[in-house]
mmCIF file of C-alpha atoms in Angstrom:
data_model
loop_
_atom_site.group_PDB
_atom_site.id
_atom_site.type_symbol
_atom_site.label_atom_id
_atom_site.label_comp_id
_atom_site.label_asym_id
_atom_site.label_seq_id
_atom_site.Cartn_x
_atom_site.Cartn_y
_atom_site.Cartn_z
ATOM 1 C CA UNK A 1 -87.464 26.358 -63.957
ATOM 2 C CA UNK A 2 -91.079 26.439 -62.719
ATOM 3 C CA UNK A 3 -90.661 23.115 -60.893
ATOM 4 C CA UNK A 4 -87.809 24.413 -58.755
ATOM 5 C CA UNK A 5 -89.532 27.712 -57.971
ATOM 6 C CA UNK A 6 -92.577 25.765 -56.832
ATOM 7 C CA UNK A 7 -90.492 23.434 -54.668
ATOM 8 C CA UNK A 8 -88.627 26.305 -53.029
ATOM 9 C CA UNK A 9 -91.904 28.047 -52.188
ATOM 10 C CA UNK A 10 -93.313 24.829 -50.732
ATOM 11 C CA UNK A 11 -90.125 24.156 -48.774
ATOM 12 C CA UNK A 12 -90.202 27.589 -47.147
ATOM 13 C CA UNK A 13 -93.806 26.932 -46.114
ATOM 14 C CA UNK A 14 -93.113 23.323 -44.995
ATOM 15 C CA UNK A 15 -95.626 22.150 -47.583
ATOM 16 C CA UNK A 16 -95.376 18.606 -48.938
ATOM 17 C CA UNK A 17 -94.489 18.364 -52.640
ATOM 18 C CA UNK A 18 -96.500 16.056 -54.807
ATOM 19 C CA UNK A 19 -95.085 12.649 -55.684
ATOM 20 C CA UNK A 20 -94.826 13.831 -59.274
ATOM 21 C CA UNK A 21 -92.714 16.805 -58.225
ATOM 22 C CA UNK A 22 -90.404 14.614 -56.158
ATOM 23 C CA UNK A 23 -89.997 12.198 -59.064
ATOM 24 C CA UNK A 24 -89.290 15.121 -61.393
ATOM 25 C CA UNK A 25 -86.340 16.178 -59.216
ATOM 26 C CA UNK A 26 -84.793 12.722 -59.633
ATOM 27 C CA UNK A 27 -85.408 12.898 -63.393
ATOM 28 C CA UNK A 28 -83.654 16.242 -63.946
ATOM 29 C CA UNK A 29 -80.701 16.280 -66.301
ATOM 30 C CA UNK A 30 -77.070 16.879 -65.427
ATOM 31 C CA UNK A 31 -77.350 20.207 -67.267
ATOM 32 C CA UNK A 32 -79.885 21.328 -64.646
ATOM 33 C CA UNK A 33 -78.064 19.874 -61.632
ATOM 34 C CA UNK A 34 -76.577 23.110 -60.322
ATOM 35 C CA UNK A 35 -80.000 24.744 -60.540
ATOM 36 C CA UNK A 36 -81.455 21.860 -58.495
ATOM 37 C CA UNK A 37 -78.715 22.199 -55.858
ATOM 38 C CA UNK A 38 -79.156 25.978 -55.695
ATOM 39 C CA UNK A 39 -82.929 25.650 -55.220
ATOM 40 C CA UNK A 40 -82.701 22.994 -52.508
ATOM 41 C CA UNK A 41 -79.888 25.031 -50.954
ATOM 42 C CA UNK A 42 -82.284 27.935 -50.425
ATOM 43 C CA UNK A 43 -84.549 25.662 -48.396
ATOM 44 C CA UNK A 44 -81.631 24.227 -46.428
ATOM 45 C CA UNK A 45 -80.260 27.670 -45.547
ATOM 46 C CA UNK A 46 -83.695 29.003 -44.616
ATOM 47 C CA UNK A 47 -84.137 26.378 -41.887
ATOM 48 C CA UNK A 48 -80.522 25.597 -40.910
ATOM 49 C CA UNK A 49 -78.348 28.485 -42.073
ATOM 50 C CA UNK A 50 -74.823 27.403 -42.958
ATOM 51 C CA UNK A 51 -74.398 25.154 -39.922
ATOM 52 C CA UNK A 52 -73.216 21.534 -40.286
ATOM 53 C CA UNK A 53 -73.907 19.173 -37.414
ATOM 54 C CA UNK A 54 -71.216 16.548 -36.795
ATOM 55 C CA UNK A 55 -72.132 13.083 -35.544
ATOM 56 C CA UNK A 56 -69.779 10.310 -34.456
ATOM 57 C CA UNK A 57 -70.380 6.558 -34.606
ATOM 58 C CA UNK A 58 -69.254 4.114 -31.924
ATOM 59 C CA UNK A 59 -69.748 0.476 -32.913
ATOM 60 C CA UNK A 60 -70.492 -1.157 -29.556
ATOM 61 C CA UNK A 61 -70.729 -4.702 -30.924
ATOM 62 C CA UNK A 62 -69.509 -5.625 -34.388
ATOM 63 C CA UNK A 63 -70.549 -8.498 -36.633
ATOM 64 C CA UNK A 64 -72.186 -11.774 -35.613
ATOM 65 C CA UNK A 65 -75.670 -10.543 -36.511
ATOM 66 C CA UNK A 66 -78.494 -13.076 -37.013
ATOM 67 C CA UNK A 67 -80.315 -10.890 -39.570
ATOM 68 C CA UNK A 68 -79.861 -11.360 -43.327
ATOM 69 C CA UNK A 69 -79.945 -7.753 -44.618
ATOM 70 C CA UNK A 70 -78.373 -7.967 -48.071
ATOM 71 C CA UNK A 71 -76.545 -4.625 -47.841
ATOM 72 C CA UNK A 72 -74.858 -5.253 -44.505
ATOM 73 C CA UNK A 73 -71.303 -6.416 -43.892
ATOM 74 C CA UNK A 74 -72.354 -7.679 -40.444
ATOM 75 C CA UNK A 75 -75.164 -9.912 -41.742
ATOM 76 C CA UNK A 76 -75.784 -13.560 -40.980
ATOM 77 C CA UNK A 77 -73.033 -15.711 -42.477
ATOM 78 C CA UNK A 78 -71.027 -12.679 -43.578
ATOM 79 C CA UNK A 79 -67.530 -13.358 -44.945
ATOM 80 C CA UNK A 80 -66.429 -9.762 -45.400
ATOM 81 C CA UNK A 81 -63.323 -9.651 -43.234
ATOM 82 C CA UNK A 82 -64.735 -6.992 -40.915
ATOM 83 C CA UNK A 83 -63.847 -6.574 -37.263
ATOM 84 C CA UNK A 84 -65.912 -8.868 -35.037
ATOM 85 C CA UNK A 85 -66.155 -8.306 -31.305
ATOM 86 C CA UNK A 86 -68.686 -8.438 -28.510
ATOM 87 C CA UNK A 87 -69.890 -5.550 -26.342
ATOM 88 C CA UNK A 88 -67.430 -2.784 -25.517
ATOM 89 C CA UNK A 89 -67.165 -1.939 -21.849
ATOM 90 C CA UNK A 90 -68.620 1.468 -20.887
ATOM 91 C CA UNK A 91 -65.172 2.950 -20.363
ATOM 92 C CA UNK A 92 -64.027 1.695 -23.787
ATOM 93 C CA UNK A 93 -67.075 3.176 -25.493
ATOM 94 C CA UNK A 94 -66.650 6.451 -23.600
ATOM 95 C CA UNK A 95 -63.029 6.683 -24.712
ATOM 96 C CA UNK A 96 -64.043 6.063 -28.326
ATOM 97 C CA UNK A 97 -66.773 8.699 -28.088
ATOM 98 C CA UNK A 98 -64.350 11.237 -26.635
ATOM 99 C CA UNK A 99 -62.260 11.121 -29.800
ATOM 100 C CA UNK A 100 -65.215 12.127 -31.948
ATOM 101 C CA UNK A 101 -66.320 14.836 -29.546
ATOM 102 C CA UNK A 102 -62.813 16.276 -29.513
ATOM 103 C CA UNK A 103 -63.025 16.426 -33.306
ATOM 104 C CA UNK A 104 -66.132 18.608 -33.171
ATOM 105 C CA UNK A 105 -69.015 16.119 -32.997
ATOM 106 C CA UNK A 106 -71.985 17.066 -30.826
ATOM 107 C CA UNK A 107 -73.862 13.757 -31.099
ATOM 108 C CA UNK A 108 -72.544 10.255 -30.400
ATOM 109 C CA UNK A 109 -74.381 7.381 -32.066
ATOM 110 C CA UNK A 110 -74.079 4.114 -30.134
ATOM 111 C CA UNK A 111 -74.692 1.210 -32.501
ATOM 112 C CA UNK A 112 -74.848 -2.540 -31.899
ATOM 113 C CA UNK A 113 -75.417 -5.280 -34.442
ATOM 114 C CA UNK A 114 -78.246 -7.709 -33.832
ATOM 115 C CA UNK A 115 -81.974 -8.146 -34.263
ATOM 116 C CA UNK A 116 -82.694 -6.116 -31.175
ATOM 117 C CA UNK A 117 -81.522 -5.672 -27.592
ATOM 118 C CA UNK A 118 -82.314 -7.930 -24.682
ATOM 119 C CA UNK A 119 -83.187 -6.241 -21.407
ATOM 120 C CA UNK A 120 -79.640 -6.987 -20.276
ATOM 121 C CA UNK A 121 -78.336 -5.247 -23.405
ATOM 122 C CA UNK A 122 -80.415 -2.185 -22.556
ATOM 123 C CA UNK A 123 -78.773 -2.176 -19.119
ATOM 124 C CA UNK A 124 -75.334 -2.344 -20.784
ATOM 125 C CA UNK A 125 -76.127 0.586 -23.027
ATOM 126 C CA UNK A 126 -77.587 2.529 -20.100
ATOM 127 C CA UNK A 127 -74.233 2.189 -18.340
ATOM 128 C CA UNK A 128 -72.424 3.363 -21.459
ATOM 129 C CA UNK A 129 -74.703 6.394 -21.843
ATOM 130 C CA UNK A 130 -74.048 7.318 -18.222
ATOM 131 C CA UNK A 131 -70.277 7.012 -18.685
ATOM 132 C CA UNK A 132 -70.300 9.203 -21.796
ATOM 133 C CA UNK A 133 -72.519 11.880 -20.296
ATOM 134 C CA UNK A 134 -70.516 12.043 -17.066
ATOM 135 C CA UNK A 135 -67.380 12.789 -19.090
ATOM 136 C CA UNK A 136 -68.939 15.109 -21.668
ATOM 137 C CA UNK A 137 -71.450 17.710 -20.517
ATOM 138 C CA UNK A 138 -74.144 18.531 -23.053
ATOM 139 C CA UNK A 139 -73.382 15.697 -25.465
ATOM 140 C CA UNK A 140 -76.306 14.202 -27.399
ATOM 141 C CA UNK A 141 -76.491 10.402 -27.372
ATOM 142 C CA UNK A 142 -78.406 8.419 -29.973
ATOM 143 C CA UNK A 143 -78.878 4.662 -29.535
ATOM 144 C CA UNK A 144 -79.223 2.297 -32.469
ATOM 145 C CA UNK A 145 -79.776 -1.248 -31.245
ATOM 146 C CA UNK A 146 -82.298 -2.770 -33.632
ATOM 147 C CA UNK A 147 -85.921 -3.684 -33.080
ATOM 148 C CA UNK A 148 -87.269 -2.547 -29.718
ATOM 149 C CA UNK A 149 -89.592 -4.494 -27.444
ATOM 150 C CA UNK A 150 -92.279 -2.834 -25.349
ATOM 151 C CA UNK A 151 -90.829 -0.641 -22.625
ATOM 152 C CA UNK A 152 -87.257 -0.588 -23.925
ATOM 153 C CA UNK A 153 -87.502 2.853 -25.501
ATOM 154 C CA UNK A 154 -88.748 4.253 -22.194
ATOM 155 C CA UNK A 155 -85.835 2.631 -20.367
ATOM 156 C CA UNK A 156 -83.325 4.125 -22.795
ATOM 157 C CA UNK A 157 -84.924 7.535 -22.373
ATOM 158 C CA UNK A 158 -84.711 7.219 -18.596
ATOM 159 C CA UNK A 159 -81.046 6.228 -18.932
ATOM 160 C CA UNK A 160 -80.291 9.510 -20.693
ATOM 161 C CA UNK A 161 -80.591 8.652 -24.378
ATOM 162 C CA UNK A 162 -81.680 11.647 -26.430
ATOM 163 C CA UNK A 163 -82.523 9.881 -29.687
ATOM 164 C CA UNK A 164 -83.076 6.489 -31.270
ATOM 165 C CA UNK A 165 -82.140 5.509 -34.806
ATOM 166 C CA UNK A 166 -83.817 2.839 -36.881
ATOM 167 C CA UNK A 167 -83.837 3.215 -40.649
ATOM 168 C CA UNK A 168 -86.640 2.180 -42.999
ATOM 169 C CA UNK A 169 -83.948 1.747 -45.676
ATOM 170 C CA UNK A 170 -86.225 1.203 -48.688
ATOM 171 C CA UNK A 171 -89.826 1.203 -49.839
ATOM 172 C CA UNK A 172 -92.335 -1.147 -48.262
ATOM 173 C CA UNK A 173 -93.010 -2.865 -51.596
ATOM 174 C CA UNK A 174 -89.366 -3.887 -52.075
ATOM 175 C CA UNK A 175 -88.323 -4.481 -48.473
ATOM 176 C CA UNK A 176 -88.752 -8.244 -48.728
ATOM 177 C CA UNK A 177 -86.205 -8.323 -51.560
ATOM 178 C CA UNK A 178 -83.542 -7.059 -49.163
ATOM 179 C CA UNK A 179 -84.333 -8.684 -45.825
ATOM 180 C CA UNK A 180 -86.351 -11.781 -44.895
ATOM 181 C CA UNK A 181 -85.642 -12.090 -41.170
ATOM 182 C CA UNK A 182 -87.807 -9.115 -40.199
ATOM 183 C CA UNK A 183 -90.358 -6.911 -41.926
ATOM 184 C CA UNK A 184 -90.818 -3.319 -42.949
ATOM 185 C CA UNK A 185 -93.673 -3.128 -40.428
ATOM 186 C CA UNK A 186 -91.234 -4.177 -37.684
ATOM 187 C CA UNK A 187 -89.069 -1.189 -38.503
ATOM 188 C CA UNK A 188 -91.978 1.244 -38.551
ATOM 189 C CA UNK A 189 -93.079 -0.129 -35.176
ATOM 190 C CA UNK A 190 -89.673 0.557 -33.615
ATOM 191 C CA UNK A 191 -89.567 4.157 -34.897
ATOM 192 C CA UNK A 192 -93.067 4.642 -33.500
ATOM 193 C CA UNK A 193 -92.033 3.220 -30.108
ATOM 194 C CA UNK A 194 -89.051 5.593 -29.933
ATOM 195 C CA UNK A 195 -91.224 8.584 -30.789
ATOM 196 C CA UNK A 196 -93.850 7.639 -28.215
ATOM 197 C CA UNK A 197 -91.203 7.334 -25.495
ATOM 198 C CA UNK A 198 -90.068 10.915 -26.030
ATOM 199 C CA UNK A 199 -86.881 10.028 -27.880
ATOM 200 C CA UNK A 200 -85.919 12.096 -30.896
ATOM 201 C CA UNK A 201 -86.663 9.757 -33.802
ATOM 202 C CA UNK A 202 -83.939 9.260 -36.402
ATOM 203 C CA UNK A 203 -84.810 7.195 -39.475
ATOM 204 C CA UNK A 204 -83.486 7.184 -43.005
ATOM 205 C CA UNK A 205 -82.805 5.261 -46.165
ATOM 206 C CA UNK A 206 -80.158 3.606 -48.299
ATOM 207 C CA UNK A 207 -79.818 4.464 -51.984
ATOM 208 C CA UNK A 208 -77.952 2.539 -54.643
ATOM 209 C CA UNK A 209 -79.283 -0.975 -54.176
ATOM 210 C CA UNK A 210 -80.959 -1.128 -57.569
ATOM 211 C CA UNK A 211 -84.141 0.620 -56.476
ATOM 212 C CA UNK A 212 -86.315 2.687 -58.803
ATOM 213 C CA UNK A 213 -87.037 6.375 -58.489
ATOM 214 C CA UNK A 214 -90.521 5.400 -57.313
ATOM 215 C CA UNK A 215 -88.987 3.348 -54.472
ATOM 216 C CA UNK A 216 -86.897 6.309 -53.341
ATOM 217 C CA UNK A 217 -89.877 8.644 -53.332
ATOM 218 C CA UNK A 218 -92.009 6.042 -51.531
ATOM 219 C CA UNK A 219 -89.558 5.624 -48.667
ATOM 220 C CA UNK A 220 -88.956 9.360 -48.260
ATOM 221 C CA UNK A 221 -92.694 10.059 -48.172
ATOM 222 C CA UNK A 222 -93.080 7.251 -45.616
ATOM 223 C CA UNK A 223 -90.325 8.810 -43.521
ATOM 224 C CA UNK A 224 -91.994 12.194 -43.599
ATOM 225 C CA UNK A 225 -95.225 10.595 -42.387
ATOM 226 C CA UNK A 226 -93.317 9.120 -39.412
ATOM 227 C CA UNK A 227 -92.077 12.626 -38.552
ATOM 228 C CA UNK A 228 -88.470 11.904 -37.509
ATOM 229 C CA UNK A 229 -86.244 14.754 -36.396
ATOM 230 C CA UNK A 230 -83.385 13.497 -38.572
ATOM 231 C CA UNK A 231 -83.154 11.526 -41.814
ATOM 232 C CA UNK A 232 -79.804 9.854 -42.580
ATOM 233 C CA UNK A 233 -79.259 9.267 -46.293
ATOM 234 C CA UNK A 234 -76.923 6.316 -46.820
ATOM 235 C CA UNK A 235 -75.371 5.465 -50.175
ATOM 236 C CA UNK A 236 -74.700 1.754 -50.515
ATOM 237 C CA UNK A 237 -71.108 0.757 -49.862
ATOM 238 C CA UNK A 238 -70.793 -2.454 -51.899
ATOM 239 C CA UNK A 239 -68.618 -4.452 -49.524
ATOM 240 C CA UNK A 240 -67.109 -7.628 -50.965
ATOM 241 C CA UNK A 241 -68.775 -10.659 -49.447
ATOM 242 C CA UNK A 242 -72.268 -9.142 -49.305
ATOM 243 C CA UNK A 243 -75.061 -9.993 -51.779
ATOM 244 C CA UNK A 244 -75.033 -6.419 -53.099
ATOM 245 C CA UNK A 245 -71.277 -6.221 -53.659
ATOM 246 C CA UNK A 246 -71.774 -5.807 -57.425
ATOM 247 C CA UNK A 247 -74.311 -2.973 -57.140
ATOM 248 C CA UNK A 248 -72.514 0.135 -58.353
ATOM 249 C CA UNK A 249 -75.494 2.213 -59.483
ATOM 250 C CA UNK A 250 -74.670 5.665 -58.169
ATOM 251 C CA UNK A 251 -72.931 8.663 -59.686
ATOM 252 C CA UNK A 252 -72.136 11.864 -57.781
ATOM 253 C CA UNK A 253 -74.844 13.604 -59.795
ATOM 254 C CA UNK A 254 -77.511 11.052 -58.844
ATOM 255 C CA UNK A 255 -76.512 11.296 -55.178
ATOM 256 C CA UNK A 256 -76.988 15.062 -55.286
ATOM 257 C CA UNK A 257 -80.421 14.696 -56.900
ATOM 258 C CA UNK A 258 -81.445 12.207 -54.190
ATOM 259 C CA UNK A 259 -80.319 14.573 -51.428
ATOM 260 C CA UNK A 260 -82.166 17.455 -53.078
ATOM 261 C CA UNK A 261 -85.357 15.401 -53.281
ATOM 262 C CA UNK A 262 -85.081 14.491 -49.599
ATOM 263 C CA UNK A 263 -84.570 18.142 -48.684
ATOM 264 C CA UNK A 264 -87.646 19.247 -50.637
ATOM 265 C CA UNK A 265 -89.811 16.556 -49.025
ATOM 266 C CA UNK A 266 -88.400 17.164 -45.525
ATOM 267 C CA UNK A 267 -87.425 20.834 -45.569
ATOM 268 C CA UNK A 268 -87.121 21.485 -41.820
ATOM 269 C CA UNK A 269 -85.749 18.078 -40.790
ATOM 270 C CA UNK A 270 -82.075 17.355 -40.156
ATOM 271 C CA UNK A 271 -80.878 15.675 -43.357
ATOM 272 C CA UNK A 272 -77.673 13.761 -42.703
ATOM 273 C CA UNK A 273 -75.245 12.458 -45.302
ATOM 274 C CA UNK A 274 -74.366 9.083 -43.845
ATOM 275 C CA UNK A 275 -72.531 5.987 -45.103
ATOM 276 C CA UNK A 276 -71.005 6.043 -48.576
ATOM 277 C CA UNK A 277 -70.539 9.753 -49.208
ATOM 278 C CA UNK A 278 -66.816 9.347 -49.828
ATOM 279 C CA UNK A 279 -67.367 6.389 -52.175
ATOM 280 C CA UNK A 280 -70.099 7.912 -54.323
ATOM 281 C CA UNK A 281 -70.018 11.715 -53.945
ATOM 282 C CA UNK A 282 -66.219 11.807 -53.912
ATOM 283 C CA UNK A 283 -64.999 15.300 -54.945
ATOM 284 C CA UNK A 284 -68.621 16.515 -55.031
ATOM 285 C CA UNK A 285 -68.985 16.169 -51.250
ATOM 286 C CA UNK A 286 -68.694 19.931 -50.587
ATOM 287 C CA UNK A 287 -71.567 20.617 -52.991
ATOM 288 C CA UNK A 288 -73.738 18.211 -50.993
ATOM 289 C CA UNK A 289 -73.400 20.436 -47.923
ATOM 290 C CA UNK A 290 -75.782 22.820 -49.689
ATOM 291 C CA UNK A 291 -78.431 20.105 -49.358
ATOM 292 C CA UNK A 292 -77.701 18.311 -46.088
ATOM 293 C CA UNK A 293 -77.017 20.011 -42.753
ATOM 294 C CA UNK A 294 -75.431 17.028 -40.984
ATOM 295 C CA UNK A 295 -72.705 14.435 -41.610
ATOM 296 C CA UNK A 296 -70.835 11.684 -39.804
ATOM 297 C CA UNK A 297 -67.293 12.550 -38.795
ATOM 298 C CA UNK A 298 -64.541 10.027 -39.498
ATOM 299 C CA UNK A 299 -65.108 6.284 -39.905
ATOM 300 C CA UNK A 300 -68.314 4.288 -40.141
ATOM 301 C CA UNK A 301 -69.219 1.030 -38.421
ATOM 302 C CA UNK A 302 -67.135 -1.437 -40.411
ATOM 303 C CA UNK A 303 -65.562 0.685 -43.153
ATOM 304 C CA UNK A 304 -63.234 3.657 -43.162
ATOM 305 C CA UNK A 305 -64.404 7.172 -43.860
ATOM 306 C CA UNK A 306 -62.618 10.331 -44.885
ATOM 307 C CA UNK A 307 -60.057 11.600 -42.393
ATOM 308 C CA UNK A 308 -61.717 13.640 -39.674
ATOM 309 C CA UNK A 309 -59.485 16.644 -40.301
ATOM 310 C CA UNK A 310 -60.346 16.505 -44.000
ATOM 311 C CA UNK A 311 -64.037 16.665 -43.058
ATOM 312 C CA UNK A 312 -63.438 19.833 -41.047
ATOM 313 C CA UNK A 313 -61.405 21.432 -43.818
ATOM 314 C CA UNK A 314 -64.075 20.540 -46.381
ATOM 315 C CA UNK A 315 -66.771 22.227 -44.304
ATOM 316 C CA UNK A 316 -64.701 25.396 -43.865
ATOM 317 C CA UNK A 317 -63.575 25.551 -47.497
ATOM 318 C CA UNK A 318 -67.181 25.203 -48.697
ATOM 319 C CA UNK A 319 -68.172 28.242 -46.638
ATOM 320 C CA UNK A 320 -70.013 26.378 -43.888
ATOM 321 C CA UNK A 321 -69.401 26.194 -40.135
ATOM 322 C CA UNK A 322 -69.473 23.359 -37.628
ATOM 323 C CA UNK A 323 -72.545 23.561 -35.413
ATOM 324 C CA UNK A 324 -71.584 24.300 -31.827
ATOM 325 C CA UNK A 325 -72.667 22.336 -28.781
ATOM 326 C CA UNK A 326 -74.632 25.369 -27.597
ATOM 327 C CA UNK A 327 -76.587 25.672 -30.852
ATOM 328 C CA UNK A 328 -79.950 23.997 -31.385
ATOM 329 C CA UNK A 329 -80.051 21.926 -34.553
ATOM 330 C CA UNK A 330 -83.760 21.985 -35.333
ATOM 331 C CA UNK A 331 -85.864 25.049 -36.159
ATOM 332 C CA UNK A 332 -87.678 26.552 -33.193
ATOM 333 C CA UNK A 333 -91.129 25.352 -34.232
ATOM 334 C CA UNK A 334 -89.967 21.715 -34.200
ATOM 335 C CA UNK A 335 -88.250 22.019 -30.830
ATOM 336 C CA UNK A 336 -91.204 23.717 -29.176
ATOM 337 C CA UNK A 337 -94.129 21.721 -30.418
ATOM 338 C CA UNK A 338 -92.607 18.612 -31.900
ATOM 339 C CA UNK A 339 -94.251 19.688 -35.141
ATOM 340 C CA UNK A 340 -92.916 17.723 -38.035
ATOM 341 C CA UNK A 341 -92.083 18.121 -41.634
ATOM 342 C CA UNK A 342 -95.114 20.154 -42.681
ATOM 343 C CA UNK A 343 -98.701 19.181 -41.960
ATOM 344 C CA UNK A 344 -98.795 16.132 -40.675
ATOM 345 C CA UNK A 345 -74.726 1.593 -41.255
ATOM 346 C CA UNK A 346 -78.740 -4.777 -40.352
ATOM 347 C CA UNK A 347 -81.442 -4.399 -37.769
ATOM 348 C CA UNK A 348 -79.561 -2.246 -35.394
ATOM 349 C CA UNK A 349 -77.589 0.255 -37.366
ATOM 350 C CA UNK A 350 -78.123 3.858 -38.302
ATOM 351 C CA UNK A 351 -75.515 4.026 -40.995
ATOM 352 C CA UNK A 352 -74.777 0.421 -41.724
ATOM 353 C CA UNK A 353 -71.924 1.138 -44.099
ATOM 354 C CA UNK A 354 -74.181 1.638 -47.044
ATOM 355 C CA UNK A 355 -77.378 -0.020 -46.030
ATOM 356 C CA UNK A 356 -79.552 -0.314 -49.061
ATOM 357 C CA UNK A 357 -82.592 -1.795 -50.671
ATOM 358 C CA UNK A 358 -83.905 -3.707 -53.601
ATOM 359 C CA UNK A 359 -82.466 -6.451 -55.736
ATOM 360 C CA UNK A 360 -84.332 -5.454 -58.885
ATOM 361 C CA UNK A 361 -83.057 -3.186 -61.636
ATOM 362 C CA UNK A 362 -83.529 0.534 -61.265
ATOM 363 C CA UNK A 363 -86.022 2.102 -63.613
ATOM 364 C CA UNK A 364 -86.352 5.866 -63.311
ATOM 365 C CA UNK A 365 -89.575 7.731 -63.840
ATOM 366 C CA UNK A 366 -89.570 7.008 -67.551
ATOM 367 C CA UNK A 367 -88.409 3.408 -67.146
ATOM 368 C CA UNK A 368 -84.803 4.127 -68.068
ATOM 369 C CA UNK A 369 -82.108 3.047 -65.633
ATOM 370 C CA UNK A 370 -79.553 5.601 -64.443
ATOM 371 C CA UNK A 371 -76.126 5.265 -66.002
ATOM 372 C CA UNK A 372 -74.153 2.900 -63.796
ATOM 373 C CA UNK A 373 -70.987 4.219 -62.250
ATOM 374 C CA UNK A 374 -67.639 2.544 -62.616
ATOM 375 C CA UNK A 375 -66.915 0.391 -59.545
ATOM 376 C CA UNK A 376 -64.575 2.196 -57.146
ATOM 377 C CA UNK A 377 -63.526 -0.711 -54.987
ATOM 378 C CA UNK A 378 -60.346 1.235 -54.171
ATOM 379 C CA UNK A 379 -62.488 3.551 -52.034
ATOM 380 C CA UNK A 380 -63.924 0.742 -49.889
ATOM 381 C CA UNK A 381 -61.662 -0.143 -46.965
ATOM 382 C CA UNK A 382 -62.606 -2.288 -43.970
ATOM 383 C CA UNK A 383 -62.160 -0.415 -40.697
ATOM 384 C CA UNK A 384 -59.088 -1.597 -38.749
ATOM 385 C CA UNK A 385 -58.841 1.217 -36.203
ATOM 386 C CA UNK A 386 -60.896 2.744 -33.430
ATOM 387 C CA UNK A 387 -63.494 0.785 -31.445
ATOM 388 C CA UNK A 388 -62.594 -2.877 -31.030
ATOM 389 C CA UNK A 389 -58.897 -2.301 -31.821
ATOM 390 C CA UNK A 390 -55.815 -0.930 -30.085
ATOM 391 C CA UNK A 391 -55.356 1.765 -32.743
ATOM 392 C CA UNK A 392 -56.452 5.382 -32.440
ATOM 393 C CA UNK A 393 -59.799 6.192 -34.099
ATOM 394 C CA UNK A 394 -60.243 8.437 -37.096
ATOM 395 C CA UNK A 395 -61.817 11.624 -35.785
#
């Protein structure tokens, strides 16, 4: 297929596809799906080999969020039955992180619900970062605390944070349909602040909220322009009690096409399969490793994930290897010069259990909606173990 040959050539040169080419990937048929995966897989292997980076989430503060993000189980007025607790003590967070690191994770993502941190909250997280790094030499720590005020990114960097996550989630034109308590511009501003402070920027999206193909391409092109080092791709987890609980728009095939499109647009950036992979990719998860070079190990913030050991077995069985702590994730040119992608689970969560966007109907490139998947509510389970409980975590 000429389209795929063109996209592979562009990906190997870190050249931006056209919007039309990105839309065409999303519009490919199921008959062509394996060809799409194989083509995007060439780009993935060129920049990242067969390594899979493991990341581990620690939910520092769960629920009780004043924001009204429609996809989030921790949103204002939420009645989802999730765990609700205030800030974990540094030693509690360090213990939770240790479980993920023992399972093979090299990055710990510290997440707290809320609009954004107070200066006192930044001090709390600084203490937690110190505790984790004292116990685990070489660990990467990413903070995800919501909208940042001036100077807070610099303070987190000084405290030892390596990265900061804040997702754009959806296109600018549809953002107001999903959240009213803050704006798309607020999110862009926080990613920019993190970048300017010398933190590795991590920003992604949520698919499956009823968005169109155009929305997906818009947000991925916006992400590339922001030049993050990693792009988490969340698939909406429709948690009962949230406004988007009835949105079951994704099939495994559509998820793979979305991941392929992200890889073509951001060829040399860490593409991470985040919330919802178990719910929507299901038995196709191993195939997705040909597109993404990073996943979360174990559970998410408020919902359960695949067993940690099953994640490790899946990676090995698919012919991939877990990235070691001594290996550098990003290609050399990005590490050296900070050069980006080519030329150029609420406010506060990196993988907000299926964060998503849009309340309108999806209308692909030709105006036809993707075939809706059958609801798999049996695959959505509220987390009852790990951080905030007395039970061992899943890692």
